[in-house]
Each structure stands twice: as structure tokens, then as C-alpha cells.
Amino acid sequence: MNFLYLTFLFPAIGFLLLATLRTRLSENLAAVIGVGSIGLSALTTVYVGIDFLNNVEQGGKYVQTLWTWMHVGDFNASFGLHLDGLSLTMLGVITGVGFFIHLFASWYMRGEAGYERFFSYMNLFVASMVLLVLGDNLGLLYLGWEGVGLCSYLLIGFYYSDRANGEAAIKAFTVTRVGDVFMAIGIFIIFQQLGTLDIQQILVLAPQKWSEGDPMVVAASLMLLGGAVGKSAQLPLQTWLADAMAGPTPVSALIHAATMVTAGVYLIARTHTVFELAPDVLLLVGVVGAITLLIAGFSALVQTDIKRVLAYSTMSQIGYMFLALGVGAWDAAIFHLMTHAFFKALLFLSAGAVIIACHHEQNIFKMGGLWKKIPFVYACFLVGGGALAAFPFLTVGFFSKDAILLQAYASGHTNLFWAGLVGAFFTSIYTFRLIFIVFHGEEKTHAHSIHGFSYWLPLGVLLVLSTFVGSFIHQPLEGVLPAFTSATLEESKHFVEILAIATGLIGLAFAFVFFWGERRIAKSISESGLGRLLSPVLRDGCGFDWLYNWLFVKPYLFIAAINRHDAIAKLFDLIPSLAKLGNSAMSVTENGRVRWYATSIALGAVLVLGAVLVLQVTFTH
Amino acid sequence: MIAIPMEQGLAVAGVLFTLGLVGVMVRRNILFLLMCLEVMMNAAALAFIVAGSRWGAPDGQVMFILILTLAAAEASIGLAIVLQFYRRHHSLDIDVASEMRG
Amino acid sequence: MNLSFETFLPLAPVILLSLTAVLVMLAVSIKRNHCVSYWITIAGQLAALVSIFALDGFAVDRVATPVTDLILIDGHAYFYGALVIFASLVCTVFLRNFIESYGNNKEEVYMLLLIAAVGGLVLVSSSHMAGFFIGLELLSVPVYGMVAYTHERSRSLEAGVKYLILSAAASAFLLFGMALVYAQTGTMLFADLADKLAEHGGYLAGFGIAMIVIAMCFKLSLAPFHLWTPDVYQGAPAPVGALLATASKLAIIAILIRFLGHITSDLTAVLQPVLAVIAIVSIAVGNFLALTQTNLKRMLAYSSIAHMGYLLIALIAGNSVDVVSANVYLLTYVVTSLAAFGAISALSHGGNALDAEEVNHYRGLFYRSPALAVALTLVMLSLAGIPLTAGFIGKFYIFMTGVTTSSWILLAALIIGSGLGLYYYLRVMVALYDRTGNSQADNVPAARASVAIVILLVVLVLWLGVYPQPALEFINTLH
């Protein structure tokens, strides 16, 4: 376990190498550094993980103090890595899935301009993300949090020559920044109240300092929730994720599906004690999740861009995780986080393969009948989509989503349960809509077949993990997160399971009816009055962009237009002019003449001696 | 022998010191400047002698010798620089040396 | 008194350096050889540095050892002594490349440097007015010569004249002050000072101490005794500037800390408000004047005025000297300043009429000499006190001193000053990466040895900033 720090160090070194050597590297070398650093990090994770599971008792932890920056009086700035079941799970997902995505990217990005720049950002991302999940205090966590935000921004705008991509990057950055401000305030509140940023100490101190429902703890947890919804693209800060698809597809897979967007879930799980002290806020987490998963599910139904479908599905799946957190199903939330990382990464990578096969075409209505050309990708999509739609027993998504629905039901929050079930129904529809449109029906484009080791290995591994095999992975969360308890858990098990299976299958049937073959019904609906009215709204993410445009952007521009001459800045202009005044006044004294210098010494001496005399007299009397 | 009170001795030293300082401020010829500095040093040396005589200890005189040594060292390096200065500017006016400012 | 070999053993660094100076002189008189003089100087300084460690200078349980009445060797003296030797050693390396292209006699400059270093060592360990005086003059007088060493440059000569006259005047202040204190108290030993001051009372001693402090303020270039600083820094050859900014300042602060520790609390209370005003004015003057400066040497001079103002906060806040803060601050300041002047030295040559001192010289340096440009960037960040550099740690300590003693006005000055500082440090950094810049300095290749030392120093800057704990613990174990 002593090597824990290497999980961070390898990607960091990779980033430094790639960033400093830049274009001096050949593509192959850049790929070796970029992918190899993550590979080494993943190997370290495996080693550390085995060591941890064998040597640390259940629910235990391992803390590695890396660095004591300063220890001055009461001020102690030391940084350490904290490994427990939760962070080990996250670490495994980040480095494991991250490695396969990097490997895939080395194939996907080949020949693109800025190949090494791409990998340098990706490595920096992994380093930041590792810091985020391993940091033992909120300061370090925040550092990682901002680091991943920065990388997300850089990678969304990777193809920066297209203005729209730059705008998407700015949008993502701005919207998540709103959340980050809340989170920073939350951290300040916690520090001000508890006097520490160490997460483990916070978990111990919080129940001592705060009673349940204390206004301060409500405020702190609300602010943290603000940060979480920003990062995890939940209502009301969800609007950036769909536009974030402007980045290269491996980025969407790694950052906007598997890891970064789940940071909000991690944050809430990590600080669960704080949220448990504010039950209303915890319930709000669940409600936010439920609403988001429904809205995102609706929106996904009408998307035409293959990646945007997946983006909305990501929002909706993270909604499930939030829902799970809200009902206290901590284990289920993290389990779904992991399985989602597997199958969503698989889906995005397959989508990337599809896009490559179709010559960078992303509109699903211009594809079709691809299953013959790229059968392996088709298989990947089937398994990944099946997992997304929770296809019973064969896929990993079924087990995790079932756990969430069951615990939501057993917790007594039946409204949330029904919302989840409806969401599952829509998930099934839009998933199979996507598969039917892209892979079946008539061929509309001439797709070419694709080859390559670093193309099929990641897909193959993720494919296996997305089947029921993935559900055998045991997450060592006992003792780290509170276990879910409910009297009705066992008796409702079969009821929920049957309901969930039925919903999924009915959704599949609907999708078959609507979208198989000629898609006559679907077309007639979309051409009906209601369809014409609703589909543009849904396509643009239920009009949130429009709403925010009117609520925030327009008023902001209006104020900016009024304040064109910037009255407030005039005030601040005073400072430089004062400084300039001081400068010119004092420059006069530096006239280069020795005799004046001597005079100033004499004058200064007279002043000092006079002052000393006066002070001596006053002090003695 | 009539002992001179310490206050009077120090007053003389103080006046000498001030004169030297004023000289540094108003004189333009570098040689005079060096002399004025010498006056300041010697004023301090005189003050040491006066102080030493108050306490009847040799420390004041030891310091006097040290100060003389310093004055000699300072004068030698000062004259060396003055020589170079004169060679370059053909003048001993200290105000010539005001190229650097601001 | 029994004078034996053991008595003088703790003085080994001083003796070694003096011997080296004599050796250089002999070597020059036998045959002029730049290389030989240089290596003798390096070897002598290394030996002196090693001797401090060999004498267990930093042992935790070491007791203060007096060597005659004049000298008192303790952890404080060794700490500053080691820093002085380190600074002069680094300056020696900077000097070599610089002086190589100088047309006139080269070797004597090493002798002057060594004597100045001896003066610094005597100064930091003196415990008597006479030692104080001898040390200070031994430190100052060779520096006059060094400032004017390249006397073919009219600016160098001008700086020498200015420094000589003003510094001698300040010395006279020091001496007169000492005489007044002696006249009042009858002692020149620091150790007896507090008792005798309390015993004999009177304003005269207070006056004398004020005059001593004035002389110190001049040497530290604190306002209003600061006017000489930019001219001398600009005119002096860059490596000599490095010596002035580091070794000289270090030794004077060391003796000031010692001296202020020996006066009565009544007098401290009298001096405290005066020095507080001096600190605030220095911070203001230094930062304001640096704002529009386009000459890097002058900018560093002004910034050193401000930095000395910050340092003064540690010496006066709360009526007592916060030695740990001062030590930490000086350590970080010295390393950073050495690197800054080292970068200038690396690009300057004694044979040219001017040093590489205009900011324009550094425009686009990144594309000519990336390592040096990156190093200079980090140095500027450190001077500005940006976290994860040494400068931040130093400033943080001063800040903590201000907070624990509730000196809010001084703190405000510190913060506002740092804000202003950011502006002119960043301006230099921007110039380094300005692609459109002219290529004046193209024909001046950076001296390799100097660049290597600068990089080493910058590594130290980063190390002190990123992982300062060992250094901080070490400083806490002193005394």
C-alpha cells in the first residue's frame, strides 16, 4: 500500500512529459507515454487494492501522509491520501476504465492534430481525478475537483478551431463553476464551524457539533449539493452535458460518462454524515435525481445525434445514483456508479467506433443497417445498451438498477420509486430506438469495417464487464458507508424485480413497434401537432437552455450594456492612478545627486532622533 | 588639572559631527567631501575619548585607534576612486556623478 | 585570559577565509592567473563552510562559546555565518564568468570578496561594539572597491563614489552612537548593555542607540535612508549586486537581531513605533518606485527596500524580535535574490559597457534560453510571494508574526505592498515570454556555470516552497 502515491504520480509525470516535450514526440511515443502512465497507475491500483483487501480489516482505512507543507503553531497544512473501500472502488474505476479508454483513444485519435496535447490533458485529468478521490481533506478534494473541471473544459474545446466547440467548452466551464462556487462556500462553512478540512475528522465532529436539522448543517449540505449537481449535470445545472459532446468521443467516455460526472455522487457519499444530519437535504438529493432522470429520459427519446442520446442517458443514470443516495441506498448508488462506468464507457467507445466507421457521421438517421459491417461493435452496443436498459439477468445494469429500485421502494419513498420505474421504461425505449435506428433498417451510408488491437481490446474487456460478470465484482463498502436497513426489504424483493423486468421488456416492445423497420408510427407521431410542438423542446433538453437564456444571459447582457462605460471599474481605476501618483511623487527623490542623498539621511536622522527624544520623554513621565 | 565635564566634551564632538555632516551636504568637491567625512569620524573618535575619560577605562582610546585605522582605509580607497573619477570626468564636482536616477 | 588553540577553534571559518584571502593575494603576486585565484577562492569558502559543519555548528545542544569579549559563537552566528559564506560562494561563481571578459586586472576582486565575507562572519558573531564596528567596516570597505571595480564603466565608478561617501557617513553615525552609549553606560559589551542601561538611565544612551539603528537602516536601505540603493545596485557589476543584496544584508540583520535583543524593554518600546513607521514607509516607497521601473537591477533594488520593510515587521511586531520568522524570511529571500542577480550575471559580461539590466533585454528570453527564462519566472513568483515558492513561506511567517501580535497596521502594509509587488514582478514575467521582443541579447550567450547555479537555486526555491518542513524544523532548533 506504500505505493499508493504512484497512482497519482504516474499520470502526473505523463502529463509533464507530454506537456513539456509537445511536438517533439512522435505519435507512437506520445501514445506510449499517455497510455502507459495510466496503465502503470492501473497496475499500481491492482497491487494496492489486493494488498488493502488482504491486510486491512473490513471498513478499515489506510492513510498515507504524503506531505506536510507547513506546521506553524496551530496551523498545520499536511496532505495525505486516504484509501478506504469507497475510494478504492473509485480508484479502480478511474484507472481501470481510464486505461482502456486511453488505449482506445490511442487508436481513435490517430492522425489528429494535437495528438500529444490530447494525451497530456487526459493524463492531467486522471491525475486530478485520483487526487479528488484519494485526498484526505476537502482542500485536496477541491483541488482535484477544479483540476478535472479544467481538463473537461480543455478537452471539450479540443477541436478549438470550430467556434461552436469553444462555446460548448465555455458553457460547461461556466455552468459547473456556478456549482463550484456553492461547493467552495460549503467548504468554508464546514471549516468555519468545525475548524478542520480533514474529511475523517469532519465525519467524526459533525454529529458532535450539529444536531439533526441544525441550520448550519443544512446550509453546508445544500452548498455541497450545489457543487455536486454542477459537476454531475443534475437539475438545475444539467444543461452543459449535452453540449460537452463536442469533445472527442473518448473524452465523452472517460470524463462525461465514467468518471468526472460521477464526482458529485462521490462527494455526497464521502460526506454522508453531513447529509444524514440534514434529512431534508438528503431527500432533496433523491428528488433532484428523480426529476433529472425523467427529464433526461424524455429528452433522449428525440435526439438525433448518437452522442447526445448517450449524454442524456448519462444524466438520467446519474439521476438514479442521486435517487439512491437520497433514499439512503449508499451501496447501491456506488454500485450503479461502477456498473454505469463500465457500460457507458462501452457505449461511448462503441459510438466512437461507429462514428469512425461512418466517416465522422454522428446523425443516427444517416446511419442504419450497420450490424453487418461492424458486427463486433454491434455486439458491444447490444450488451452496453442492454445494461443501460437493465436487460434482465444477462447484464450488469440490471443488478445495479434493480438494487436502487428495490431500496427506493423499501425505504418507503414510493414516489421516487415510481419515478425510477417510469425512467426505466423510457430508458428501455430510447436505448433500443438508438440500436434499431443505427444498426438495423436500410443502409444509408457506406460504412467501412475497422480493425486494430487497441480498438477491440478495450471494447472486449468492457463488453465482458458489462454482462452479468461485472456484478461479481465485490465492492468493499461495508463499514465505510452506512448499510441500508428496511424491514420490508425481503418481502418486496420479488415484487420490485418482476415490475422492473416487466417495465424493461415493455419498453423494448414499444421501441420495437415504433422504431423497427419503416418506423411509420414514430413518424406519424412526430408529424402530428403534438409531436411538432414537443419534439424541438425535448430535443433542446426540455427548454432549459431557453429558460436560462432569458433568466440569466439576457439580463446579464442587458446590465452589461447599461454599464458599458463600467462605472464600477472607474472606482478601481483609482488604485492604479493612486499608485502612479505615489510613483511620480517618489521618483522625484531619486535624482541621482549624492548631496541630496546625504541630506535625506541627515533629515531622516533628525526625524528619528527627534522622535526618539519625544518618546523617551513621554515614556519616562 | 581641571577635568573637562563629559557634557562639554560631547557637545564639542556633536558640533564637529554636525559640521562634518553639513559639509557632506553642501560641499561639491569630492576631496572636501572626504575631508568632511574625516571630520565626522574624528568627531566620533573624540566622543570616544571623552567617554573613556569619564569611565577611566582604555576602551575609548582603543576605539580611537580603530577609528583612525578605518579612516585611513576609507581615505585610501576613496582617493583611489577619486583618481579614477578625475581621469574620466576631468572634474572633482560630485554633482557630475548623477548619471543614474529615477 | 588563557588563549589556546581550543579557544580559537570555533573561529575556524573566519580564520580559513582570512587565510584564503592572503593566499589569493600571494598567488596574484607570484603570477596572475584567473583560474588559480578562482579555485583558491572556491576551495577556501568550501573549507570554511565545511568547517562549520565539522564543528557541529548546528548541534541542538550546543552552548554559546565566547571567543574573547568581542566574539560570541552560537547557533545564530553559525546559521548566519553559513548563509553569508553560501552567498559569497555563489557570488564567486557568478563573478567568474562576468570578470573573465573584463580587460583589466581580474584576480583582486576575489580577494575583496573574501575580505568582505570575513567581515560578514565577524559581524554575525560579534558581541561587543568593537567587534560590531570592525566587522561592519570589514564588510563595507571591500565592497566599495567591488562596486567600482569595473571603473571603465562610468556608472560603476559613480556607484562606487556614491556608496563610499554615504556609507562612510552612515559609519560615522554608527560610531558616534556607540560613543554616546559608551559615555552613558561605560560598557561596550552587549551582554552588559541592558543592566547598565537600566542602571544609568538618561536620554543620551537612547540617542546613541537611535544613531546605531539609523546606521543599520542605511545599510539595510530602509526609508528614508534608502536613496542610494537603486543607483548602487544599478552601477555595481551584477555579481557584486548579488553580494550587496544578500551577504551584506544578512550579516547586518544578524547583528541587528542580536543588538536589539540586548537593550532594555523601555528602549524597545521607544524604538518600536519609530521602526514601525520606517517599515511602512519602506514598503510604500519600495513598491511605488518599482512600479514603473524598466531597469531590472533598479527594480530589484526597490523591491529589496520593500522586502527589508517586510522583514522589519518580524523584528518589531509586538515589542519583541521574532527570530524564527526573521530567519525563515531571510533564508527564502537570500536564495531568491541570489537567483535573480545570478540570472542577470549569467547574461552580463565585464567587458561590455552595460550589464543585461533593461527589461527589454529579457524580452522573449524564453525562446533563446528557456531554462533561464523559466528559472527567472519562478524567481519572480517567489519574490512576489506566490504559494509553493520559497517567497510565500517567508511572507507567511511574517504574516503569522503580525497576526499573533495583532499588528494590524503593519499587516495592512504587508498585504497592500504585496499586491503592488505582483504588478511589477508579473510585468517582468510577461516580457520573458514576449515573442515580439527584440533580440538585443542574442549575441550574449548565457554563462553555463552561472545558469547551472541559478537553476540549482531555483530548485531550492521550489523545495523551500513545496516542502519547507525540514528547513523550518532546522531553524526552530537553532539557539
mmCIF file of N, CA and C in Angstrom, chain C residues 379-448:
data_model
loop_
_atom_site.group_PDB
_atom_site.id
_atom_site.type_symbol
_atom_site.label_atom_id
_atom_site.label_comp_id
_atom_site.label_asym_id
_atom_site.label_seq_id
_atom_site.Cartn_x
_atom_site.Cartn_y
_atom_site.Cartn_z
ATOM 1 N N VAL C 379 11.648 32.745 -9.952
ATOM 2 C CA VAL C 379 12.227 33.716 -9.027
ATOM 3 C C VAL C 379 11.265 34.881 -8.823
ATOM 4 N N MET C 380 10.685 35.357 -9.923
ATOM 5 C CA MET C 380 9.744 36.472 -9.803
ATOM 6 C C MET C 380 8.530 36.057 -8.969
ATOM 7 N N LEU C 381 8.056 34.831 -9.204
ATOM 8 C CA LEU C 381 6.922 34.349 -8.417
ATOM 9 C C LEU C 381 7.289 34.306 -6.944
ATOM 10 N N SER C 382 8.519 33.876 -6.681
ATOM 11 C CA SER C 382 8.947 33.777 -5.294
ATOM 12 C C SER C 382 9.066 35.163 -4.666
ATOM 13 N N LEU C 383 9.608 36.103 -5.422
ATOM 14 C CA LEU C 383 9.703 37.468 -4.904
ATOM 15 C C LEU C 383 8.320 38.031 -4.614
ATOM 16 N N ALA C 384 7.361 37.659 -5.471
ATOM 17 C CA ALA C 384 6.006 38.148 -5.267
ATOM 18 C C ALA C 384 5.307 37.404 -4.141
ATOM 19 N N GLY C 385 5.898 36.301 -3.697
ATOM 20 C CA GLY C 385 5.309 35.560 -2.584
ATOM 21 C C GLY C 385 4.145 34.682 -2.986
ATOM 22 N N ILE C 386 4.241 34.060 -4.150
ATOM 23 C CA ILE C 386 3.181 33.168 -4.618
ATOM 24 C C ILE C 386 3.352 31.805 -3.945
ATOM 25 N N PRO C 387 2.264 31.180 -3.501
ATOM 26 C CA PRO C 387 2.381 29.885 -2.817
ATOM 27 C C PRO C 387 3.145 28.852 -3.640
ATOM 28 N N LEU C 388 3.762 27.934 -2.944
ATOM 29 C CA LEU C 388 4.588 26.861 -3.486
ATOM 30 C C LEU C 388 5.946 27.368 -3.959
ATOM 31 N N THR C 389 6.263 28.615 -3.640
ATOM 32 C CA THR C 389 7.636 29.069 -3.811
ATOM 33 C C THR C 389 8.141 29.506 -2.432
ATOM 34 N N ALA C 390 9.469 29.645 -2.341
ATOM 35 C CA ALA C 390 10.065 29.980 -1.047
ATOM 36 C C ALA C 390 9.513 31.303 -0.519
ATOM 37 N N GLY C 391 9.343 32.276 -1.433
ATOM 38 C CA GLY C 391 8.904 33.599 -1.013
ATOM 39 C C GLY C 391 7.609 33.567 -0.221
ATOM 40 N N PHE C 392 6.736 32.646 -0.587
ATOM 41 C CA PHE C 392 5.472 32.560 0.130
ATOM 42 C C PHE C 392 5.691 32.156 1.580
ATOM 43 N N ILE C 393 6.574 31.186 1.782
ATOM 44 C CA ILE C 393 6.808 30.691 3.140
ATOM 45 C C ILE C 393 7.321 31.823 4.020
ATOM 46 N N GLY C 394 8.293 32.583 3.470
ATOM 47 C CA GLY C 394 8.831 33.697 4.242
ATOM 48 C C GLY C 394 7.749 34.703 4.589
ATOM 49 N N LYS C 395 6.975 35.069 3.579
ATOM 50 C CA LYS C 395 5.942 36.065 3.812
ATOM 51 C C LYS C 395 4.882 35.542 4.781
ATOM 52 N N PHE C 396 4.603 34.257 4.653
ATOM 53 C CA PHE C 396 3.613 33.654 5.538
ATOM 54 C C PHE C 396 4.059 33.774 6.997
ATOM 55 N N TYR C 397 5.352 33.560 7.241
ATOM 56 C CA TYR C 397 5.859 33.665 8.613
ATOM 57 C C TYR C 397 5.720 35.083 9.133
ATOM 58 N N ILE C 398 6.088 36.053 8.284
ATOM 59 C CA ILE C 398 5.937 37.436 8.700
ATOM 60 C C ILE C 398 4.467 37.722 9.006
ATOM 61 N N PHE C 399 3.621 37.201 8.137
ATOM 62 C CA PHE C 399 2.187 37.386 8.297
ATOM 63 C C PHE C 399 1.727 36.824 9.642
ATOM 64 N N MET C 400 2.202 35.613 9.942
ATOM 65 C CA MET C 400 1.813 34.986 11.208
ATOM 66 C C MET C 400 2.303 35.817 12.391
ATOM 67 N N THR C 401 3.517 36.355 12.277
ATOM 68 C CA THR C 401 4.018 37.213 13.350
ATOM 69 C C THR C 401 3.075 38.384 13.554
ATOM 70 N N GLY C 402 2.689 38.996 12.439
ATOM 71 C CA GLY C 402 1.781 40.129 12.521
ATOM 72 C C GLY C 402 0.457 39.745 13.156
ATOM 73 N N VAL C 403 -0.044 38.558 12.796
ATOM 74 C CA VAL C 403 -1.340 38.144 13.319
ATOM 75 C C VAL C 403 -1.239 37.849 14.814
ATOM 76 N N THR C 404 -0.202 37.108 15.218
ATOM 77 C CA THR C 404 -0.128 36.724 16.632
ATOM 78 C C THR C 404 0.127 37.932 17.524
ATOM 79 N N THR C 405 0.745 38.972 16.957
ATOM 80 C CA THR C 405 0.978 40.149 17.794
ATOM 81 C C THR C 405 -0.061 41.234 17.540
ATOM 82 N N SER C 406 -1.058 40.909 16.714
ATOM 83 C CA SER C 406 -2.147 41.845 16.388
ATOM 84 C C SER C 406 -1.639 43.180 15.864
ATOM 85 N N SER C 407 -0.610 43.143 15.031
ATOM 86 C CA SER C 407 -0.101 44.393 14.462
ATOM 87 C C SER C 407 -0.821 44.660 13.147
ATOM 88 N N TRP C 408 -2.030 45.151 13.253
ATOM 89 C CA TRP C 408 -2.885 45.190 12.061
ATOM 90 C C TRP C 408 -2.398 46.192 11.028
ATOM 91 N N ILE C 409 -1.853 47.316 11.501
ATOM 92 C CA ILE C 409 -1.418 48.331 10.531
ATOM 93 C C ILE C 409 -0.251 47.792 9.707
ATOM 94 N N LEU C 410 0.705 47.160 10.410
ATOM 95 C CA LEU C 410 1.838 46.585 9.691
ATOM 96 C C LEU C 410 1.363 45.513 8.721
ATOM 97 N N LEU C 411 0.378 44.725 9.157
ATOM 98 C CA LEU C 411 -0.151 43.676 8.281
ATOM 99 C C LEU C 411 -0.770 44.282 7.028
ATOM 100 N N ALA C 412 -1.508 45.367 7.238
ATOM 101 C CA ALA C 412 -2.140 46.018 6.090
ATOM 102 C C ALA C 412 -1.069 46.460 5.106
ATOM 103 N N ALA C 413 0.018 47.040 5.638
ATOM 104 C CA ALA C 413 1.111 47.468 4.753
ATOM 105 C C ALA C 413 1.676 46.273 4.000
ATOM 106 N N LEU C 414 1.854 45.175 4.711
ATOM 107 C CA LEU C 414 2.393 43.964 4.083
ATOM 108 C C LEU C 414 1.504 43.515 2.930
ATOM 109 N N ILE C 415 0.203 43.509 3.184
ATOM 110 C CA ILE C 415 -0.715 42.976 2.168
ATOM 111 C C ILE C 415 -0.786 43.919 0.964
ATOM 112 N N ILE C 416 -0.939 45.224 1.241
ATOM 113 C CA ILE C 416 -1.033 46.173 0.137
ATOM 114 C C ILE C 416 0.266 46.164 -0.672
ATOM 115 N N GLY C 417 1.389 46.127 0.059
ATOM 116 C CA GLY C 417 2.685 46.090 -0.618
ATOM 117 C C GLY C 417 2.810 44.877 -1.519
ATOM 118 N N SER C 418 2.375 43.717 -1.007
ATOM 119 C CA SER C 418 2.478 42.502 -1.816
ATOM 120 C C SER C 418 1.608 42.614 -3.066
ATOM 121 N N GLY C 419 0.454 43.261 -2.900
ATOM 122 C CA GLY C 419 -0.424 43.441 -4.050
ATOM 123 C C GLY C 419 0.246 44.277 -5.127
ATOM 124 N N LEU C 420 0.850 45.392 -4.703
ATOM 125 C CA LEU C 420 1.548 46.244 -5.662
ATOM 126 C C LEU C 420 2.696 45.472 -6.310
ATOM 127 N N GLY C 421 3.396 44.698 -5.464
ATOM 128 C CA GLY C 421 4.558 43.962 -5.952
ATOM 129 C C GLY C 421 4.209 43.055 -7.110
ATOM 130 N N LEU C 422 3.034 42.424 -6.991
ATOM 131 C CA LEU C 422 2.610 41.496 -8.035
ATOM 132 C C LEU C 422 2.695 42.136 -9.411
ATOM 133 N N TYR C 423 2.341 43.419 -9.456
ATOM 134 C CA TYR C 423 2.264 44.098 -10.742
ATOM 135 C C TYR C 423 3.626 44.107 -11.444
ATOM 136 N N TYR C 424 4.648 44.572 -10.732
ATOM 137 C CA TYR C 424 5.908 44.718 -11.477
ATOM 138 C C TYR C 424 6.646 43.395 -11.643
ATOM 139 N N TYR C 425 6.430 42.449 -10.733
ATOM 140 C CA TYR C 425 7.050 41.134 -10.946
ATOM 141 C C TYR C 425 6.429 40.452 -12.158
ATOM 142 N N LEU C 426 5.102 40.553 -12.247
ATOM 143 C CA LEU C 426 4.421 39.910 -13.376
ATOM 144 C C LEU C 426 4.845 40.543 -14.693
ATOM 145 N N ARG C 427 5.107 41.863 -14.661
ATOM 146 C CA ARG C 427 5.495 42.532 -15.890
ATOM 147 C C ARG C 427 6.789 41.934 -16.444
ATOM 148 N N VAL C 428 7.730 41.655 -15.544
ATOM 149 C CA VAL C 428 8.978 41.023 -15.991
ATOM 150 C C VAL C 428 8.679 39.652 -16.576
ATOM 151 N N MET C 429 7.793 38.919 -15.885
ATOM 152 C CA MET C 429 7.480 37.575 -16.378
ATOM 153 C C MET C 429 6.877 37.617 -17.764
ATOM 154 N N VAL C 430 5.982 38.563 -17.970
ATOM 155 C CA VAL C 430 5.342 38.678 -19.285
ATOM 156 C C VAL C 430 6.406 38.931 -20.355
ATOM 157 N N ALA C 431 7.358 39.817 -20.031
ATOM 158 C CA ALA C 431 8.394 40.142 -21.005
ATOM 159 C C ALA C 431 9.176 38.899 -21.412
ATOM 160 N N LEU C 432 9.389 37.997 -20.460
ATOM 161 C CA LEU C 432 10.184 36.804 -20.751
ATOM 162 C C LEU C 432 9.571 35.973 -21.872
ATOM 163 N N TYR C 433 8.242 36.042 -21.979
ATOM 164 C CA TYR C 433 7.557 35.174 -22.941
ATOM 165 C C TYR C 433 7.023 35.963 -24.135
ATOM 166 N N ASP C 434 7.499 37.200 -24.262
ATOM 167 C CA ASP C 434 7.008 38.054 -25.326
ATOM 168 C C ASP C 434 7.745 37.724 -26.622
ATOM 169 N N ARG C 435 7.017 37.127 -27.535
ATOM 170 C CA ARG C 435 7.638 36.657 -28.773
ATOM 171 C C ARG C 435 8.048 37.825 -29.671
ATOM 172 N N THR C 436 7.317 38.942 -29.530
ATOM 173 C CA THR C 436 7.569 40.055 -30.436
ATOM 174 C C THR C 436 8.793 40.867 -30.029
ATOM 175 N N GLY C 437 9.416 40.447 -28.948
ATOM 176 C CA GLY C 437 10.508 41.252 -28.410
ATOM 177 C C GLY C 437 11.691 41.359 -29.348
ATOM 178 N N ASN C 438 12.548 42.343 -29.094
ATOM 179 C CA ASN C 438 13.749 42.452 -29.895
ATOM 180 C C ASN C 438 14.762 41.412 -29.425
ATOM 181 N N SER C 439 15.833 41.285 -30.156
ATOM 182 C CA SER C 439 16.775 40.225 -29.810
ATOM 183 C C SER C 439 18.131 40.823 -29.471
ATOM 184 N N GLN C 440 18.084 41.929 -28.696
ATOM 185 C CA GLN C 440 19.313 42.590 -28.267
ATOM 186 C C GLN C 440 20.322 41.613 -27.690
ATOM 187 N N ALA C 441 19.810 40.719 -26.861
ATOM 188 C CA ALA C 441 20.708 39.892 -26.065
ATOM 189 C C ALA C 441 21.143 38.640 -26.807
ATOM 190 N N ASP C 442 20.772 38.577 -28.069
ATOM 191 C CA ASP C 442 21.102 37.369 -28.831
ATOM 192 C C ASP C 442 22.591 37.037 -28.797
ATOM 193 N N ASN C 443 23.407 38.104 -28.899
ATOM 194 C CA ASN C 443 24.836 37.856 -29.032
ATOM 195 C C ASN C 443 25.512 37.578 -27.688
ATOM 196 N N VAL C 444 24.750 37.665 -26.605
ATOM 197 C CA VAL C 444 25.336 37.380 -25.304
ATOM 198 C C VAL C 444 24.889 35.997 -24.855
ATOM 199 N N PRO C 445 25.741 34.996 -25.039
ATOM 200 C CA PRO C 445 25.340 33.668 -24.592
ATOM 201 C C PRO C 445 25.347 33.607 -23.068
ATOM 202 N N ALA C 446 24.376 32.901 -22.505
ATOM 203 C CA ALA C 446 24.306 32.792 -21.051
ATOM 204 C C ALA C 446 25.461 31.933 -20.562
ATOM 205 N N ALA C 447 26.112 32.394 -19.493
ATOM 206 C CA ALA C 447 27.244 31.657 -18.943
ATOM 207 C C ALA C 447 26.752 30.360 -18.302
ATOM 208 N N ARG C 448 27.381 29.255 -18.713
ATOM 209 C CA ARG C 448 26.839 27.949 -18.304
ATOM 210 C C ARG C 448 26.880 27.733 -16.806
#
